Tab-separated table of C-alpha atoms in Angstrom:
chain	number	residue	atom	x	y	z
A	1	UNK	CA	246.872	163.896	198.874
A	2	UNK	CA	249.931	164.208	201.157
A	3	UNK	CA	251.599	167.243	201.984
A	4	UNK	CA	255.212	167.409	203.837
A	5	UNK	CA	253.433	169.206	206.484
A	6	UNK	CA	251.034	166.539	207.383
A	7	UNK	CA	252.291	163.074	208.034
A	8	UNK	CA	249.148	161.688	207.342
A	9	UNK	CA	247.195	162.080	203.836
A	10	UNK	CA	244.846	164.814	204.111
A	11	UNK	CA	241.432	166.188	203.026
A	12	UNK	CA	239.381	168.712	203.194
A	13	UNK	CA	235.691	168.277	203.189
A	14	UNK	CA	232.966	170.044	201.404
A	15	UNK	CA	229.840	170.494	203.186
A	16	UNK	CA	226.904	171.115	200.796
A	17	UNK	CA	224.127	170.642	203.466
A	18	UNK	CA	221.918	173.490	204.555
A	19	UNK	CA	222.219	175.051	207.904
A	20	UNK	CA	219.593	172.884	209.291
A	21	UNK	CA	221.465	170.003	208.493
A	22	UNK	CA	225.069	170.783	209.694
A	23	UNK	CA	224.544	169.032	213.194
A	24	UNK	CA	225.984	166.264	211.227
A	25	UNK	CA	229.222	167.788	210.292
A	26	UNK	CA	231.035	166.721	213.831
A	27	UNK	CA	230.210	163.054	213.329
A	28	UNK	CA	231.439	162.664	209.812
A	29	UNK	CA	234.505	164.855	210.973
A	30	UNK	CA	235.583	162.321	213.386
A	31	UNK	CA	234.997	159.250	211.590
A	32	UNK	CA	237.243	161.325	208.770
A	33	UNK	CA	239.753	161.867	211.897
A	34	UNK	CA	239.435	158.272	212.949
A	35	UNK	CA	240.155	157.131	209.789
A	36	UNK	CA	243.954	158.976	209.869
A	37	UNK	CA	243.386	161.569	207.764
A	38	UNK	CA	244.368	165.233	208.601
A	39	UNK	CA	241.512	168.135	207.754
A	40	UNK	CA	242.528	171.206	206.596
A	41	UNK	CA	241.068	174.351	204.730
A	42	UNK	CA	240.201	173.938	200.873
A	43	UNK	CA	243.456	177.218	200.668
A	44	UNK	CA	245.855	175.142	202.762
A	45	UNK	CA	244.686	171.797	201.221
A	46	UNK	CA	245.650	173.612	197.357
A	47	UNK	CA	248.464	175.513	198.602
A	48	UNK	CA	250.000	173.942	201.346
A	49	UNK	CA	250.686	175.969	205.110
A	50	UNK	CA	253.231	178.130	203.617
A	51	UNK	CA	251.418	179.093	200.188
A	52	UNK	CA	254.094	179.386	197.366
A	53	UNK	CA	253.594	178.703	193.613
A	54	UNK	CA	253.392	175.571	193.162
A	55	UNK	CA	250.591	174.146	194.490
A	56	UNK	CA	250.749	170.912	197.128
A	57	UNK	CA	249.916	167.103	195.320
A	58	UNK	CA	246.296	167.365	195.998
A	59	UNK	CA	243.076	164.827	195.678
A	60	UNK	CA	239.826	166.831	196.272
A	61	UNK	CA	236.561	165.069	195.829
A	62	UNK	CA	232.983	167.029	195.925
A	63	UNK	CA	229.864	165.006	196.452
A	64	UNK	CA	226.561	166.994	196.221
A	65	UNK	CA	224.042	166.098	199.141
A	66	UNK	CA	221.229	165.244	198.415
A	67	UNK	CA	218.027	167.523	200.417
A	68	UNK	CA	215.516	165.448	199.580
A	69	UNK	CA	214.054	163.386	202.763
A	70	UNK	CA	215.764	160.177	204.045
A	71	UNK	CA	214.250	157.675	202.227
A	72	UNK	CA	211.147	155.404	203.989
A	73	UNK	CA	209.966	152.414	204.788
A	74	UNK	CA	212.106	149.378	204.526
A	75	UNK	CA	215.374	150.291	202.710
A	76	UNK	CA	218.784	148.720	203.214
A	77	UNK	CA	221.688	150.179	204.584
A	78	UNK	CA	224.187	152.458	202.062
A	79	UNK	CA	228.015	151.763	202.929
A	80	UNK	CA	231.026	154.120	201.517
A	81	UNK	CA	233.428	152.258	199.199
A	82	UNK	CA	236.395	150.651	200.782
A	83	UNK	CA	239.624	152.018	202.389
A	84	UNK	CA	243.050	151.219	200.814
A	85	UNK	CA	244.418	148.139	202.048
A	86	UNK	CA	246.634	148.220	205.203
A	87	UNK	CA	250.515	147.171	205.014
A	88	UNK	CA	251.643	143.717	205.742
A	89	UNK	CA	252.623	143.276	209.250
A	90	UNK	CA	255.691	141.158	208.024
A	91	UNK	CA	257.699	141.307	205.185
A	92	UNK	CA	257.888	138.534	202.357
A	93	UNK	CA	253.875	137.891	201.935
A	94	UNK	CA	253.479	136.669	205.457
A	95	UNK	CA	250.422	138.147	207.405
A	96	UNK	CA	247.013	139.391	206.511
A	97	UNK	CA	245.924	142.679	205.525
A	98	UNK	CA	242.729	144.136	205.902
A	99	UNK	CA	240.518	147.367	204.253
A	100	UNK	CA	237.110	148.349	205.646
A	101	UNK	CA	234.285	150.854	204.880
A	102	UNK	CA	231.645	152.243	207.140
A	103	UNK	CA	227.606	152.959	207.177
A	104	UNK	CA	227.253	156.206	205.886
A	105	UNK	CA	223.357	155.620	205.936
A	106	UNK	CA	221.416	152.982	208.188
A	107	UNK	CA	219.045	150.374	207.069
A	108	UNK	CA	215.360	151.580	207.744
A	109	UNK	CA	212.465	149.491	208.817
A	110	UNK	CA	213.160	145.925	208.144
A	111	UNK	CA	215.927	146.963	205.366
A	112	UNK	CA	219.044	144.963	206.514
A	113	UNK	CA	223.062	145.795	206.506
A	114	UNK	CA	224.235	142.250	205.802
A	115	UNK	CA	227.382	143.350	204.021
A	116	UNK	CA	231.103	142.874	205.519
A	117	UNK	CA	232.695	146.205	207.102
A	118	UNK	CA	236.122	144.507	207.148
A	119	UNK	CA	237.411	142.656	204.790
A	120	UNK	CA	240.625	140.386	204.879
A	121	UNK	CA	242.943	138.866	202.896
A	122	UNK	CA	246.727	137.187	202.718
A	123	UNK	CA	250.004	139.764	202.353
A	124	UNK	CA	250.752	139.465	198.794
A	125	UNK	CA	254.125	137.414	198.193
């Protein structure tokens, strides 16, 4: 979602983890800052800073973690889905534009992470 406020689209993330577990929560929020995006509070997020009626454009997702153990033995790596693609560097189709994704869970034992984190292709005309 984008908001007036923030230049960049924002999000606010849901942390579903227990307690244990939240030692995690300052990686994922910088790859989330690295990635442009702008965290703010689930009220601010619905509402916008200066909360009126009408509620700001919004785009919440909410993905349960699971508490089970990480998985063993050999099992590949799990990547997010990809980013929008970036903007042409040139007008009228000239340049490439790229998208990428990250590891959001390491290959284990001899699992492998043979899969592209950026991928390319020519400005549309």
């Amino acid at each position: 979602a984008t908001n007036a406020s923030f230049p960049n689209p924002i999000i606010h993330l849901q942390h579903d983890l227990l307690a244990e577990s939240v030692e995690t929560v300052p990686a994922v929020i910088d790859v989330i800052r690295s990635k442009g995006y702008n965290l703010v509070s689930l009220e601010e997020c619905l509402w916008g800073p200066d909360p009126d009626p009408v509620p700001a454009s919004l785009a919440f997702a909410r993905q349960d973690c699971p508490l089970d153990d990480p998985p063993t033995g050999d099992v590949d790596c799990v990547v997010s889905g990809w980013s929008v693609w970036s903007g042409c560097p040139k007008p009228c189709g000239a340049g490439e534009r790229n998208r990428t994704r990250f590891v959001v869970r390491p290959a284990s034992g001899t699992g492998t992470c043979d899969v592209p984190l950026v991928e390319m292709e020519a400005c549309p005309p």
